[in-house]
């Protein structure tokens, strides 16, 4: 296939960026999107030009690094799919493909398609600890967990912290990510003790980082490559309210 790529190029956070057009020939439909970018970069390096910077690591949909907007959609046109799992068969010969970094105040662009997502790390850190008994690892059967709770925790824990929910949200809200993190810890007995305080602290950090508020638009759920449900945001709101009431009566 022959494509025309329009890629956001930005040398540093301090410099202004712009879209640069690159024609690319010989794209196989079996390539992943990242392999296609590798091919572009090999072409640029051969010409003595700076390759396009982009984040990637696992290339199997589990690390959340390969974050980019493709034709205006977070992670591209396929639902429930990360950029590294997106294949060029989703595009047609002659297509124009627009590739940009996440756009959100809390995710400043570092270079080209790479943004700083450390705000997510600070939100997780602000949640603090979970109460566990120290000592030897207890037998798994001494802590029975209802299957429904275990399934719910696993659904939330599927979040890979990619930030697509923020990039897709008109408010640049990080609530789906935050709700997934609060949700998986709160569903398990080890995480229940601090559940309400954790929700309060993590929401406060989310707001300090400059993410917007959730107004139930649901773009986050549509863009999420792990299809995390916005029901976790509803649960987060309940946990937050309980945390606020507990703080008042303390
Ligand atoms: S909730 Fe989904 S879109 Fe948001 S960070 Fe987690 S995996 Fe990515
Ligand atoms: S490179 Fe790890 S999820 Fe895409």
mmCIF file of C-alpha atoms and ligand atoms in Angstrom:
data_model
loop_
_atom_site.group_PDB
_atom_site.id
_atom_site.type_symbol
_atom_site.label_atom_id
_atom_site.label_comp_id
_atom_site.label_asym_id
_atom_site.label_seq_id
_atom_site.Cartn_x
_atom_site.Cartn_y
_atom_site.Cartn_z
ATOM 1 C CA UNK A 1 0.000 0.000 0.000
ATOM 2 C CA UNK A 2 0.984 3.597 -0.542
ATOM 3 C CA UNK A 3 0.061 6.015 2.250
ATOM 4 C CA UNK A 4 0.443 9.712 2.912
ATOM 5 C CA UNK A 5 1.316 10.244 6.555
ATOM 6 C CA UNK A 6 0.790 13.546 8.332
ATOM 7 C CA UNK A 7 2.793 13.355 11.560
ATOM 8 C CA UNK A 8 3.076 15.839 14.426
ATOM 9 C CA UNK A 9 6.714 16.911 14.765
ATOM 10 C CA UNK A 10 7.833 18.877 17.806
ATOM 11 C CA UNK A 11 11.475 19.102 18.866
ATOM 12 C CA UNK A 12 10.913 19.837 22.563
ATOM 13 C CA UNK A 13 8.230 20.955 25.047
ATOM 14 C CA UNK A 14 9.390 24.564 24.635
ATOM 15 C CA UNK A 15 9.159 24.643 20.844
ATOM 16 C CA UNK A 16 6.061 24.875 18.693
ATOM 17 C CA UNK A 17 5.179 21.789 16.666
ATOM 18 C CA UNK A 18 3.503 21.284 13.317
ATOM 19 C CA UNK A 19 2.206 18.526 11.052
ATOM 20 C CA UNK A 20 4.757 17.233 8.536
ATOM 21 C CA UNK A 21 3.741 15.175 5.499
ATOM 22 C CA UNK A 22 5.609 11.993 4.517
ATOM 23 C CA UNK A 23 4.676 9.745 1.581
ATOM 24 C CA UNK A 24 5.296 6.069 2.458
ATOM 25 C CA UNK A 25 5.358 3.234 -0.055
ATOM 26 C CA UNK A 26 5.451 -0.545 0.437
ATOM 27 C CA UNK A 27 3.250 -0.740 3.536
ATOM 28 C CA UNK A 28 2.072 -4.318 4.103
ATOM 29 C CA UNK A 29 -1.484 -4.826 5.433
ATOM 30 C CA UNK A 30 0.055 -7.316 7.887
ATOM 31 C CA UNK A 31 2.283 -4.704 9.528
ATOM 32 C CA UNK A 32 1.242 -3.306 12.869
ATOM 33 C CA UNK A 33 0.867 0.465 13.038
ATOM 34 C CA UNK A 34 4.130 0.692 15.000
ATOM 35 C CA UNK A 35 5.945 -1.419 12.397
ATOM 36 C CA UNK A 36 4.682 1.014 9.797
ATOM 37 C CA UNK A 37 6.169 3.880 11.869
ATOM 38 C CA UNK A 38 9.423 1.885 12.169
ATOM 39 C CA UNK A 39 9.483 1.708 8.351
ATOM 40 C CA UNK A 40 8.963 5.466 8.144
ATOM 41 C CA UNK A 41 11.789 6.018 10.637
ATOM 42 C CA UNK A 42 14.182 3.746 8.700
ATOM 43 C CA UNK A 43 13.422 5.850 5.608
ATOM 44 C CA UNK A 44 14.057 9.081 7.533
ATOM 45 C CA UNK A 45 17.324 7.781 9.033
ATOM 46 C CA UNK A 46 18.558 6.716 5.577
ATOM 47 C CA UNK A 47 17.920 10.282 4.386
ATOM 48 C CA UNK A 48 19.806 11.712 7.395
ATOM 49 C CA UNK A 49 16.614 13.100 8.970
ATOM 50 C CA UNK A 50 15.496 12.875 12.600
ATOM 51 C CA UNK A 51 13.226 9.825 13.174
ATOM 52 C CA UNK A 52 9.762 10.327 14.674
ATOM 53 C CA UNK A 53 9.813 9.847 18.472
ATOM 54 C CA UNK A 54 7.008 7.659 19.817
ATOM 55 C CA UNK A 55 6.501 5.616 22.979
ATOM 56 C CA UNK A 56 6.307 1.837 22.768
ATOM 57 C CA UNK A 57 7.364 -1.161 24.811
ATOM 58 C CA UNK A 58 5.462 -4.472 24.920
ATOM 59 C CA UNK A 59 3.864 -4.287 21.446
ATOM 60 C CA UNK A 60 1.253 -6.735 22.704
ATOM 61 C CA UNK A 61 -1.359 -4.443 24.201
ATOM 62 C CA UNK A 62 -0.425 -4.686 27.863
ATOM 63 C CA UNK A 63 1.890 -1.792 28.770
ATOM 64 C CA UNK A 64 -0.080 1.261 27.629
ATOM 65 C CA UNK A 65 2.937 3.029 26.096
ATOM 66 C CA UNK A 66 1.926 3.272 22.446
ATOM 67 C CA UNK A 67 -0.360 6.233 22.926
ATOM 68 C CA UNK A 68 -1.229 8.372 19.896
ATOM 69 C CA UNK A 69 -4.186 9.846 18.047
ATOM 70 C CA UNK A 70 -4.709 8.274 14.626
ATOM 71 C CA UNK A 71 -7.077 10.126 12.319
ATOM 72 C CA UNK A 72 -8.497 11.896 15.356
ATOM 73 C CA UNK A 73 -9.191 8.692 17.313
ATOM 74 C CA UNK A 74 -7.242 7.530 20.353
ATOM 75 C CA UNK A 75 -5.380 4.335 19.300
ATOM 76 C CA UNK A 76 -7.015 4.487 15.868
ATOM 77 C CA UNK A 77 -10.197 3.184 14.280
ATOM 78 C CA UNK A 78 -10.584 -0.293 15.881
ATOM 79 C CA UNK A 79 -12.475 -0.650 19.175
ATOM 80 C CA UNK A 80 -10.792 -2.313 22.136
ATOM 81 C CA UNK A 81 -7.405 -2.123 20.435
ATOM 82 C CA UNK A 82 -4.085 -0.442 21.273
ATOM 83 C CA UNK A 83 -1.948 1.208 18.571
ATOM 84 C CA UNK A 84 0.540 -1.679 18.713
ATOM 85 C CA UNK A 85 -2.271 -4.180 18.060
ATOM 86 C CA UNK A 86 -3.727 -2.118 15.223
ATOM 87 C CA UNK A 87 -2.789 -3.496 11.803
ATOM 88 C CA UNK A 88 -2.430 -1.676 8.522
ATOM 89 C CA UNK A 89 -5.220 -3.801 7.055
ATOM 90 C CA UNK A 90 -7.500 -1.301 8.803
ATOM 91 C CA UNK A 91 -6.378 1.272 6.201
ATOM 92 C CA UNK A 92 -6.689 1.412 2.422
ATOM 93 C CA UNK A 93 -4.153 2.025 -0.317
ATOM 94 C CA UNK A 94 -3.925 5.768 -0.939
ATOM 95 C CA UNK A 95 -5.203 6.765 2.528
ATOM 96 C CA UNK A 96 -4.051 9.906 4.286
ATOM 97 C CA UNK A 97 -3.258 9.058 7.919
ATOM 98 C CA UNK A 98 -2.961 11.792 10.555
ATOM 99 C CA UNK A 99 -0.849 10.898 13.615
ATOM 100 C CA UNK A 100 -0.739 13.186 16.650
ATOM 101 C CA UNK A 101 0.171 12.978 20.338
ATOM 102 C CA UNK A 102 -2.435 13.015 23.130
ATOM 103 C CA UNK A 103 -3.763 16.551 23.593
ATOM 104 C CA UNK A 104 -4.350 17.377 27.255
ATOM 105 C CA UNK A 105 -2.969 19.998 29.633
ATOM 106 C CA UNK A 106 -1.946 17.291 32.114
ATOM 107 C CA UNK A 107 -0.026 15.403 29.367
ATOM 108 C CA UNK A 108 2.503 17.941 27.982
ATOM 109 C CA UNK A 109 4.183 16.958 24.719
ATOM 110 C CA UNK A 110 7.852 16.046 25.266
ATOM 111 C CA UNK A 111 8.794 15.317 21.668
ATOM 112 C CA UNK A 112 6.828 14.452 18.499
ATOM 113 C CA UNK A 113 4.280 11.812 19.642
ATOM 114 C CA UNK A 114 5.690 11.362 23.159
ATOM 115 C CA UNK A 115 3.813 12.980 26.046
ATOM 116 C CA UNK A 116 4.592 13.087 29.759
ATOM 117 C CA UNK A 117 2.061 10.793 31.487
ATOM 118 C CA UNK A 118 3.740 10.911 34.918
ATOM 119 C CA UNK A 119 0.589 12.633 36.264
ATOM 120 C CA UNK A 120 -0.973 9.146 36.268
ATOM 121 C CA UNK A 121 1.890 7.830 38.425
ATOM 122 C CA UNK A 122 1.376 10.638 40.934
ATOM 123 C CA UNK A 123 -2.357 9.859 41.111
ATOM 124 C CA UNK A 124 -1.556 6.226 41.943
ATOM 125 C CA UNK A 125 1.061 7.281 44.522
ATOM 126 C CA UNK A 126 -1.437 9.613 46.198
ATOM 127 C CA UNK A 127 -3.705 6.616 46.903
ATOM 128 C CA UNK A 128 -1.286 5.422 49.601
ATOM 129 C CA UNK A 129 -1.131 1.923 51.013
ATOM 130 C CA UNK A 130 -3.368 -1.114 51.444
ATOM 131 C CA UNK A 131 -3.731 -2.883 54.806
ATOM 132 C CA UNK A 132 -2.210 -6.340 54.658
ATOM 133 C CA UNK A 133 -0.930 -8.655 57.353
ATOM 134 C CA UNK A 134 2.834 -8.906 57.122
ATOM 135 C CA UNK A 135 4.676 -12.196 57.523
ATOM 136 C CA UNK A 136 4.693 -15.276 55.347
ATOM 137 C CA UNK A 137 2.380 -15.475 52.364
ATOM 138 C CA UNK A 138 -0.929 -16.913 53.646
ATOM 139 C CA UNK A 139 -2.581 -19.815 51.915
ATOM 140 C CA UNK A 140 -4.857 -18.456 49.188
ATOM 141 C CA UNK A 141 -7.818 -20.368 50.574
ATOM 142 C CA UNK A 142 -7.673 -18.542 53.940
ATOM 143 C CA UNK A 143 -8.972 -15.401 52.254
ATOM 144 C CA UNK A 144 -12.082 -16.399 50.319
ATOM 145 C CA UNK A 145 -13.154 -13.755 47.805
ATOM 146 C CA UNK A 146 -16.575 -13.926 46.125
ATOM 147 C CA UNK A 147 -16.261 -14.591 42.404
ATOM 148 C CA UNK A 148 -18.256 -11.468 41.562
ATOM 149 C CA UNK A 149 -15.736 -9.279 43.467
ATOM 150 C CA UNK A 150 -12.783 -11.064 41.915
ATOM 151 C CA UNK A 151 -14.212 -10.598 38.407
ATOM 152 C CA UNK A 152 -14.921 -6.938 39.081
ATOM 153 C CA UNK A 153 -11.397 -6.335 40.395
ATOM 154 C CA UNK A 154 -9.912 -8.056 37.339
ATOM 155 C CA UNK A 155 -12.067 -5.985 34.967
ATOM 156 C CA UNK A 156 -10.786 -2.776 36.577
ATOM 157 C CA UNK A 157 -7.200 -4.021 36.784
ATOM 158 C CA UNK A 158 -7.194 -4.444 32.997
ATOM 159 C CA UNK A 159 -6.488 -0.686 32.746
ATOM 160 C CA UNK A 160 -3.036 -0.243 31.210
ATOM 161 C CA UNK A 161 -2.717 3.475 32.026
ATOM 162 C CA UNK A 162 -2.458 4.503 28.393
ATOM 163 C CA UNK A 163 -4.355 7.786 28.752
ATOM 164 C CA UNK A 164 -6.686 7.280 25.776
ATOM 165 C CA UNK A 165 -9.629 8.106 28.052
ATOM 166 C CA UNK A 166 -8.105 11.528 28.749
ATOM 167 C CA UNK A 167 -7.255 12.166 25.102
ATOM 168 C CA UNK A 168 -10.788 11.259 23.960
ATOM 169 C CA UNK A 169 -12.604 13.276 26.637
ATOM 170 C CA UNK A 170 -13.612 16.837 25.645
ATOM 171 C CA UNK A 171 -12.856 17.818 29.265
ATOM 172 C CA UNK A 172 -9.523 15.914 29.284
ATOM 173 C CA UNK A 173 -10.747 14.139 32.390
ATOM 174 C CA UNK A 174 -8.784 11.241 33.842
ATOM 175 C CA UNK A 175 -11.788 9.842 35.710
ATOM 176 C CA UNK A 176 -11.979 6.494 33.901
ATOM 177 C CA UNK A 177 -8.328 5.744 34.683
ATOM 178 C CA UNK A 178 -8.769 6.911 38.281
ATOM 179 C CA UNK A 179 -11.996 4.929 38.691
ATOM 180 C CA UNK A 180 -10.325 1.775 37.365
ATOM 181 C CA UNK A 181 -7.466 2.109 39.877
ATOM 182 C CA UNK A 182 -9.782 2.877 42.803
ATOM 183 C CA UNK A 183 -12.146 0.149 41.593
ATOM 184 C CA UNK A 184 -9.743 -2.751 41.528
ATOM 185 C CA UNK A 185 -8.258 -1.991 44.946
ATOM 186 C CA UNK A 186 -11.648 -1.295 46.524
ATOM 187 C CA UNK A 187 -13.145 -4.559 45.293
ATOM 188 C CA UNK A 188 -10.603 -6.732 47.132
ATOM 189 C CA UNK A 189 -10.558 -7.284 50.928
ATOM 190 C CA UNK A 190 -6.944 -6.060 51.175
ATOM 191 C CA UNK A 191 -7.862 -2.702 49.673
ATOM 192 C CA UNK A 192 -11.212 -2.172 51.356
ATOM 193 C CA UNK A 193 -9.977 -0.662 54.649
ATOM 194 C CA UNK A 194 -8.684 2.569 53.080
ATOM 195 C CA UNK A 195 -11.155 2.510 50.207
ATOM 196 C CA UNK A 196 -13.011 5.771 50.877
ATOM 197 C CA UNK A 197 -9.970 7.813 51.937
ATOM 198 C CA UNK A 198 -8.113 6.528 48.883
ATOM 199 C CA UNK A 199 -10.866 7.753 46.564
ATOM 200 C CA UNK A 200 -10.757 11.205 48.175
ATOM 201 C CA UNK A 201 -6.961 11.507 47.974
ATOM 202 C CA UNK A 202 -6.743 10.280 44.390
ATOM 203 C CA UNK A 203 -9.515 12.591 43.176
ATOM 204 C CA UNK A 204 -7.717 15.536 44.838
ATOM 205 C CA UNK A 205 -4.462 14.617 43.068
ATOM 206 C CA UNK A 206 -6.318 14.161 39.762
ATOM 207 C CA UNK A 207 -7.636 17.734 40.069
ATOM 208 C CA UNK A 208 -4.218 19.123 41.099
ATOM 209 C CA UNK A 209 -2.668 17.617 37.962
ATOM 210 C CA UNK A 210 -4.974 19.697 35.764
ATOM 211 C CA UNK A 211 -7.318 16.991 34.439
ATOM 212 C CA UNK A 212 -10.876 18.133 33.777
ATOM 213 C CA UNK A 213 -14.081 17.008 35.438
ATOM 214 C CA UNK A 214 -16.263 14.144 34.239
ATOM 215 C CA UNK A 215 -19.567 15.256 32.713
ATOM 216 C CA UNK A 216 -20.746 11.762 31.639
ATOM 217 C CA UNK A 217 -19.980 12.117 27.936
ATOM 218 C CA UNK A 218 -18.692 8.500 27.804
ATOM 219 C CA UNK A 219 -16.088 9.108 25.096
ATOM 220 C CA UNK A 220 -13.580 7.545 27.502
ATOM 221 C CA UNK A 221 -15.313 4.167 27.492
ATOM 222 C CA UNK A 222 -15.564 4.205 23.668
ATOM 223 C CA UNK A 223 -11.839 4.991 23.316
ATOM 224 C CA UNK A 224 -10.514 2.670 26.022
ATOM 225 C CA UNK A 225 -8.498 -0.186 24.479
ATOM 226 C CA UNK A 226 -9.342 -2.341 27.498
ATOM 227 C CA UNK A 227 -13.053 -1.434 27.363
ATOM 228 C CA UNK A 228 -13.165 -0.313 30.996
ATOM 229 C CA UNK A 229 -16.770 0.486 31.872
ATOM 230 C CA UNK A 230 -17.884 3.918 33.077
ATOM 231 C CA UNK A 231 -19.756 2.012 35.794
ATOM 232 C CA UNK A 232 -16.451 2.257 37.669
ATOM 233 C CA UNK A 233 -16.835 6.066 37.622
ATOM 234 C CA UNK A 234 -20.243 5.668 39.278
ATOM 235 C CA UNK A 235 -18.599 3.480 41.945
ATOM 236 C CA UNK A 236 -15.822 6.048 42.368
ATOM 237 C CA UNK A 237 -18.426 8.769 42.957
ATOM 238 C CA UNK A 238 -20.036 6.641 45.685
ATOM 239 C CA UNK A 239 -16.647 5.956 47.324
ATOM 240 C CA UNK A 240 -15.722 9.652 47.096
ATOM 241 C CA UNK A 241 -19.010 10.724 48.699
ATOM 242 C CA UNK A 242 -18.535 8.192 51.500
ATOM 243 C CA UNK A 243 -14.959 9.477 52.010
ATOM 244 C CA UNK A 244 -16.185 13.083 52.207
ATOM 245 C CA UNK A 245 -18.847 12.178 54.812
ATOM 246 C CA UNK A 246 -16.321 10.200 56.886
ATOM 247 C CA UNK A 247 -13.963 13.219 56.856
ATOM 248 C CA UNK A 248 -16.796 15.442 58.182
ATOM 249 C CA UNK A 249 -17.632 13.161 61.114
ATOM 250 C CA UNK A 250 -13.989 12.460 62.088
HETATM 251 S S1 LIG B 1 -9.118 3.457 31.530
HETATM 252 FE FE1 LIG B 1 -8.695 2.596 29.475
HETATM 253 S S2 LIG B 1 -8.161 4.386 28.241
HETATM 254 FE FE2 LIG B 1 -7.982 5.030 30.366
HETATM 255 S S3 LIG B 1 -5.828 4.687 30.928
HETATM 256 FE FE3 LIG B 1 -6.959 2.807 31.492
HETATM 257 S S4 LIG B 1 -6.773 1.466 29.701
HETATM 258 FE FE4 LIG B 1 -6.216 3.519 28.987
HETATM 259 S S1 LIG B 2 3.367 -1.054 23.155
HETATM 260 FE FE1 LIG B 2 2.546 -1.842 25.020
HETATM 261 S S2 LIG B 2 0.395 -1.549 24.827
HETATM 262 FE FE2 LIG B 2 1.200 -0.952 22.884
#
